[in-house]
PDB file of C-alpha atoms in Angstrom:
ATOM      1  CA  MET T   1     118.448  90.110  83.543  1.00  0.00           C
ATOM      2  CA  GLN T   2     116.101  90.105  86.534  1.00  0.00           C
ATOM      3  CA  HIS T   3     115.028  86.935  88.491  1.00  0.00           C
ATOM      4  CA  VAL T   4     112.387  86.238  89.471  1.00  0.00           C
ATOM      5  CA  PRO T   5     111.375  83.160  92.852  1.00  0.00           C
ATOM      6  CA  ILE T   6     110.950  80.046  91.073  1.00  0.00           C
ATOM      7  CA  GLN T   7     107.326  79.604  92.003  1.00  0.00           C
ATOM      8  CA  ILE T   8     104.651  76.754  90.436  1.00  0.00           C
ATOM      9  CA  SER T   9     101.690  77.077  89.216  1.00  0.00           C
ATOM     10  CA  PRO T  10      98.688  77.563  91.675  1.00  0.00           C
ATOM     11  CA  HIS T  11      96.872  74.910  90.257  1.00  0.00           C
ATOM     12  CA  LEU T  12      99.615  72.313  90.454  1.00  0.00           C
ATOM     13  CA  VAL T  13      99.637  72.700  95.296  1.00  0.00           C
ATOM     14  CA  PRO T  14      96.619  70.618  95.967  1.00  0.00           C
ATOM     15  CA  PHE T  15      98.443  67.844  92.744  1.00  0.00           C
ATOM     16  CA  PHE T  16     101.895  67.952  94.109  1.00  0.00           C
ATOM     17  CA  PHE T  17     101.085  68.228  97.295  1.00  0.00           C
ATOM     18  CA  LYS T  18      98.861  65.642  97.531  1.00  0.00           C
ATOM     19  CA  GLU T  19     101.362  63.114  95.104  1.00  0.00           C
ATOM     20  CA  SER T  20     104.372  64.382  97.474  1.00  0.00           C
ATOM     21  CA  GLU T  21     106.112  62.608 100.147  1.00  0.00           C
ATOM     22  CA  GLY T  22     107.310  65.945 102.999  1.00  0.00           C
ATOM     23  CA  LYS T  23     106.501  67.099 107.001  1.00  0.00           C
ATOM     24  CA  GLU T  24     103.237  68.652 106.860  1.00  0.00           C
ATOM     25  CA  TYR T  25     101.860  71.401 109.209  1.00  0.00           C
ATOM     26  CA  SER T  26      98.853  72.516 109.732  1.00  0.00           C
ATOM     27  CA  TYR T  27      98.458  75.978 111.357  1.00  0.00           C
ATOM     28  CA  SER T  28      96.003  78.651 111.200  1.00  0.00           C
ATOM     29  CA  ASN T  29      93.709  78.362 108.411  1.00  0.00           C
ATOM     30  CA  ARG T  30      96.184  76.999 106.009  1.00  0.00           C
ATOM     31  CA  LYS T  31      98.325  73.750 105.796  1.00  0.00           C
ATOM     32  CA  VAL T  32     102.209  73.331 104.333  1.00  0.00           C
ATOM     33  CA  ARG T  33     103.603  71.081 103.097  1.00  0.00           C
ATOM     34  CA  THR T  34     107.358  70.860 102.660  1.00  0.00           C
ATOM     35  CA  VAL T  35     108.502  68.944  99.613  1.00  0.00           C
ATOM     36  CA  LEU T  36     112.831  67.807  99.690  1.00  0.00           C
ATOM     37  CA  PHE T  37     114.190  67.152  95.615  1.00  0.00           C
ATOM     38  CA  SER T  38     117.539  66.260  96.043  1.00  0.00           C
ATOM     39  CA  THR T  39     120.009  67.495  93.547  1.00  0.00           C
ATOM     40  CA  THR T  40     121.416  64.495  92.005  1.00  0.00           C
ATOM     41  CA  ILE T  41     118.889  61.930  92.083  1.00  0.00           C
ATOM     42  CA  SER T  42     115.397  63.620  91.577  1.00  0.00           C
ATOM     43  CA  THR T  43     114.913  65.120  88.393  1.00  0.00           C
ATOM     44  CA  ILE T  44     113.293  68.193  88.927  1.00  0.00           C
ATOM     45  CA  GLY T  45     115.903  68.363  91.767  1.00  0.00           C
ATOM     46  CA  ARG T  46     119.056  68.250  89.110  1.00  0.00           C
ATOM     47  CA  ILE T  47     116.923  70.284  85.785  1.00  0.00           C
ATOM     48  CA  ILE T  48     116.787  73.258  88.705  1.00  0.00           C
ATOM     49  CA  ARG T  49     120.432  73.148  90.026  1.00  0.00           C
ATOM     50  CA  LEU T  50     121.068  73.312  86.023  1.00  0.00           C
ATOM     51  CA  LEU T  51     118.980  75.653  85.420  1.00  0.00           C
ATOM     52  CA  MET T  52     120.923  77.624  87.817  1.00  0.00           C
ATOM     53  CA  VAL T  53     124.170  76.106  86.982  1.00  0.00           C
ATOM     54  CA  LYS T  54     122.717  78.303  83.589  1.00  0.00           C
ATOM     55  CA  ALA T  55     122.056  80.839  84.907  1.00  0.00           C
ATOM     56  CA  GLY T  56     125.339  82.087  86.613  1.00  0.00           C
ATOM     57  CA  ARG T  57     123.864  81.508  90.175  1.00  0.00           C
ATOM     58  CA  PRO T  58     125.058  77.760  91.161  1.00  0.00           C
ATOM     59  CA  VAL T  59     124.301  76.358  94.559  1.00  0.00           C
ATOM     60  CA  ASN T  60     126.242  73.678  96.694  1.00  0.00           C
ATOM     61  CA  VAL T  61     123.197  72.102  98.439  1.00  0.00           C
ATOM     62  CA  GLU T  62     122.393  69.028  98.437  1.00  0.00           C
ATOM     63  CA  ASN T  63     118.349  69.401  98.504  1.00  0.00           C
ATOM     64  CA  PHE T  64     115.962  72.208  97.274  1.00  0.00           C
ATOM     65  CA  ASN T  65     112.585  72.417  99.060  1.00  0.00           C
ATOM     66  CA  LEU T  66     109.340  72.928  97.758  1.00  0.00           C
ATOM     67  CA  CYS T  67     106.920  74.979 100.537  1.00  0.00           C
ATOM     68  CA  LEU T  68     103.212  74.224  99.317  1.00  0.00           C
ATOM     69  CA  THR T  69     100.602  76.787 100.830  1.00  0.00           C
ATOM     70  CA  VAL T  70      96.827  76.246 100.915  1.00  0.00           C
ATOM     71  CA  SER T  71      95.272  79.129 102.384  1.00  0.00           C
ATOM     72  CA  ASP T  72      91.658  78.823 103.456  1.00  0.00           C
ATOM     73  CA  ASN T  73      90.109  81.597 104.630  1.00  0.00           C
ATOM     74  CA  GLY T  74      86.177  80.056 104.722  1.00  0.00           C
ATOM     75  CA  ASN T  75      85.038  81.658 101.322  1.00  0.00           C
ATOM     76  CA  SER T  76      87.966  80.454  99.034  1.00  0.00           C
ATOM     77  CA  LYS T  77      91.162  78.828  99.262  1.00  0.00           C
ATOM     78  CA  LYS T  78      94.416  79.858  98.098  1.00  0.00           C
ATOM     79  CA  TYR T  79      97.098  77.990  96.837  1.00  0.00           C
ATOM     80  CA  THR T  80     101.051  78.506  96.618  1.00  0.00           C
ATOM     81  CA  GLY T  81     104.559  76.965  95.785  1.00  0.00           C
ATOM     82  CA  GLN T  82     107.936  77.768  95.809  1.00  0.00           C
ATOM     83  CA  PHE T  83     111.067  76.692  95.804  1.00  0.00           C
ATOM     84  CA  TYR T  84     113.720  77.347  97.905  1.00  0.00           C
ATOM     85  CA  LYS T  85     117.392  76.703  99.667  1.00  0.00           C
ATOM     86  CA  GLN T  86     118.612  75.737 103.315  1.00  0.00           C
ATOM     87  CA  GLU T  87     122.398  76.867 103.737  1.00  0.00           C
ATOM     88  CA  ASN T  88     123.801  77.747 106.375  1.00  0.00           C
ATOM     89  CA  GLY T  89     121.144  77.331 108.164  1.00  0.00           C
ATOM     90  CA  THR T  90     118.891  79.105 106.225  1.00  0.00           C
ATOM     91  CA  ASN T  91     116.336  79.118 104.057  1.00  0.00           C
ATOM     92  CA  SER T  92     116.079  81.828 100.395  1.00  0.00           C
ATOM     93  CA  PHE T  93     113.584  81.656  98.415  1.00  0.00           C
ATOM     94  CA  LEU T  94     115.698  79.849  94.459  1.00  0.00           C
ATOM     95  CA  MET T  95     115.529  82.705  92.012  1.00  0.00           C
ATOM     96  CA  LEU T  96     115.652  82.332  88.424  1.00  0.00           C
ATOM     97  CA  PRO T  97     115.193  84.434  84.633  1.00  0.00           C
ATOM     98  CA  PRO T  98     110.719  84.229  84.411  1.00  0.00           C
ATOM     99  CA  GLU T  99     111.534  81.616  80.659  1.00  0.00           C
ATOM    100  CA  ALA T 100     112.924  79.120  82.845  1.00  0.00           C
ATOM    101  CA  ASN T 101     110.538  79.113  86.031  1.00  0.00           C
ATOM    102  CA  LYS T 102     107.920  78.210  82.476  1.00  0.00           C
ATOM    103  CA  ASP T 103     110.575  75.792  82.069  1.00  0.00           C
ATOM    104  CA  ILE T 104     110.187  74.341  85.158  1.00  0.00           C
ATOM    105  CA  ASN T 105     106.377  74.510  85.309  1.00  0.00           C
ATOM    106  CA  ASP T 106     105.830  72.995  81.854  1.00  0.00           C
ATOM    107  CA  PHE T 107     108.009  70.146  83.191  1.00  0.00           C
ATOM    108  CA  LEU T 108     106.050  69.875  86.546  1.00  0.00           C
ATOM    109  CA  GLU T 109     102.536  69.809  83.793  1.00  0.00           C
ATOM    110  CA  ASP T 110     103.876  67.243  82.040  1.00  0.00           C
ATOM    111  CA  MET T 111     104.124  65.104  85.416  1.00  0.00           C
ATOM    112  CA  PHE T 112     100.434  66.376  85.847  1.00  0.00           C
ATOM    113  CA  ARG T 113      99.237  65.451  82.585  1.00  0.00           C
ATOM    114  CA  MET T 114     100.823  61.949  82.488  1.00  0.00           C
ATOM    115  CA  SER T 115      99.229  61.000  85.990  1.00  0.00           C
ATOM    116  CA  PHE T 116      96.034  62.715  84.921  1.00  0.00           C
ATOM    117  CA  ILE T 117      96.231  59.519  81.422  1.00  0.00           C
ATOM    118  CA  SER T 118      97.231  57.496  82.892  1.00  0.00           C
ATOM    119  CA  TYR T 119      95.351  57.591  85.817  1.00  0.00           C
ATOM    120  CA  MET T 120      92.383  57.865  83.398  1.00  0.00           C
ATOM    121  CA  ASN T 121      94.060  54.175  81.778  1.00  0.00           C
ATOM    122  CA  GLY T 122      94.177  52.935  84.655  1.00  0.00           C
ATOM    123  CA  VAL T 123      90.312  53.519  85.392  1.00  0.00           C
ATOM    124  CA  VAL T 124      88.117  53.647  81.573  1.00  0.00           C
ATOM    125  CA  GLU T 125      88.820  50.150  79.986  1.00  0.00           C
ATOM    126  CA  ASN T 126      85.997  51.030  76.965  1.00  0.00           C
ATOM    127  CA  ASN T 127      85.423  53.953  76.043  1.00  0.00           C
ATOM    128  CA  ASN T 128      81.818  53.756  78.325  1.00  0.00           C
ATOM    129  CA  GLU T 129      81.147  57.695  78.477  1.00  0.00           C
ATOM    130  CA  ALA T 130      79.171  57.985  81.829  1.00  0.00           C
ATOM    131  CA  VAL T 131      82.374  56.363  83.259  1.00  0.00           C
ATOM    132  CA  VAL T 132      84.972  58.818  81.255  1.00  0.00           C
ATOM    133  CA  ARG T 133      82.362  61.632  83.124  1.00  0.00           C
ATOM    134  CA  ALA T 134      82.408  60.197  86.701  1.00  0.00           C
ATOM    135  CA  ALA T 135      86.275  59.340  86.198  1.00  0.00           C
ATOM    136  CA  ILE T 136      86.520  62.788  85.110  1.00  0.00           C
ATOM    137  CA  ASP T 137      84.732  64.218  88.179  1.00  0.00           C
ATOM    138  CA  LYS T 138      87.016  61.990  90.901  1.00  0.00           C
ATOM    139  CA  PHE T 139      90.791  63.740  89.215  1.00  0.00           C
ATOM    140  CA  ILE T 140      89.267  67.108  89.544  1.00  0.00           C
ATOM    141  CA  ASP T 141      87.888  66.965  92.986  1.00  0.00           C
ATOM    142  CA  LYS T 142      90.252  65.042  94.250  1.00  0.00           C
ATOM    143  CA  TYR T 143      92.586  67.299  93.535  1.00  0.00           C
ATOM    144  CA  GLU T 144      90.663  70.482  93.425  1.00  0.00           C
ATOM    145  CA  LEU T 145      90.515  71.920  89.664  1.00  0.00           C
ATOM    146  CA  LEU T 146      87.492  73.580  89.902  1.00  0.00           C
ATOM    147  CA  GLU T 147      89.074  76.479  91.955  1.00  0.00           C
ATOM    148  CA  PHE T 148      91.558  76.536  88.157  1.00  0.00           C
ATOM    149  CA  GLY T 149      87.928  76.841  85.919  1.00  0.00           C
ATOM    150  CA  PHE T 150      89.336  73.268  85.087  1.00  0.00           C
ATOM    151  CA  CYS T 151      86.210  71.417  84.125  1.00  0.00           C
ATOM    152  CA  ASN T 152      84.463  68.315  82.445  1.00  0.00           C
ATOM    153  CA  ASP T 153      84.190  69.156  79.504  1.00  0.00           C
ATOM    154  CA  THR T 154      88.135  70.315  78.503  1.00  0.00           C
ATOM    155  CA  LEU T 155      89.778  67.502  80.564  1.00  0.00           C
ATOM    156  CA  ARG T 156      88.501  64.786  79.252  1.00  0.00           C
ATOM    157  CA  GLN T 157      89.093  66.578  74.917  1.00  0.00           C
ATOM    158  CA  LEU T 158      92.495  66.507  77.120  1.00  0.00           C
ATOM    159  CA  TYR T 159      92.077  62.484  77.403  1.00  0.00           C
ATOM    160  CA  TYR T 160      90.372  62.070  73.896  1.00  0.00           C
ATOM    161  CA  ARG T 161      93.606  63.822  72.148  1.00  0.00           C
ATOM    162  CA  GLU T 162      96.163  61.974  74.383  1.00  0.00           C
ATOM    163  CA  LYS T 163      94.283  58.843  73.725  1.00  0.00           C
ATOM    164  CA  LYS T 164      94.356  59.231  69.959  1.00  0.00           C
ATOM    165  CA  LYS T 165      98.053  60.315  70.485  1.00  0.00           C
ATOM    166  CA  GLY T 166      98.307  56.654  72.062  1.00  0.00           C
ATOM    167  CA  LYS T 167     101.047  58.438  73.623  1.00  0.00           C
ATOM    168  CA  ILE T 168     101.634  60.164  77.757  1.00  0.00           C
ATOM    169  CA  LEU T 169     104.805  62.311  75.110  1.00  0.00           C
TER     170      LEU T 169
END
C-alpha cells in the first residue's frame, strides 16, 4: 500500500499557525512554527498514533510535531504543514495511506469550522446583516483565507446553515 507524508490542507495552515502554541522561527522570506502534539494527551496526536498502528507503521515517540510554514515571495504566499516525528535525534515525516491523510484533514477542518461558528456566535448577537458581514470579513483577514478563494458569501452561507442546524457537530 502506498504511503504519503501527512500534509495538512494549505488553507488550514494560517489558522493553526495563529491558534497553536509552539516555537516560531523567521528566516529569509518564511515564518515557521513547530507545534508538539502528545501521542497520549492530544486528540490529534492520539488519532495519528492510532492511524499509524492501523497502517502497520507504529511509532514509539511521545510527541508528533507539526511544522507550519508560510513563505512570502512578495507576490504571493505559500502555505505548507506537515507532521513529523523526532526519533533518535533525527526528524522524519510521518507517512500514512492517502485515506488516513484525508481523515486527519477532515478532523482539522472540523476544528476550523467549529472555531468559525463559535467566533461568529460570540460576535453576532442578532441577525444584523452588516455585523455578520463585518465579522466574516475580519475572520477572513485574520486567517488569510482570501488566498484560498474563501469569500464573505460562502462563509456566510456556512454560518447560516450551521446556525439553522443548531448544533456545531
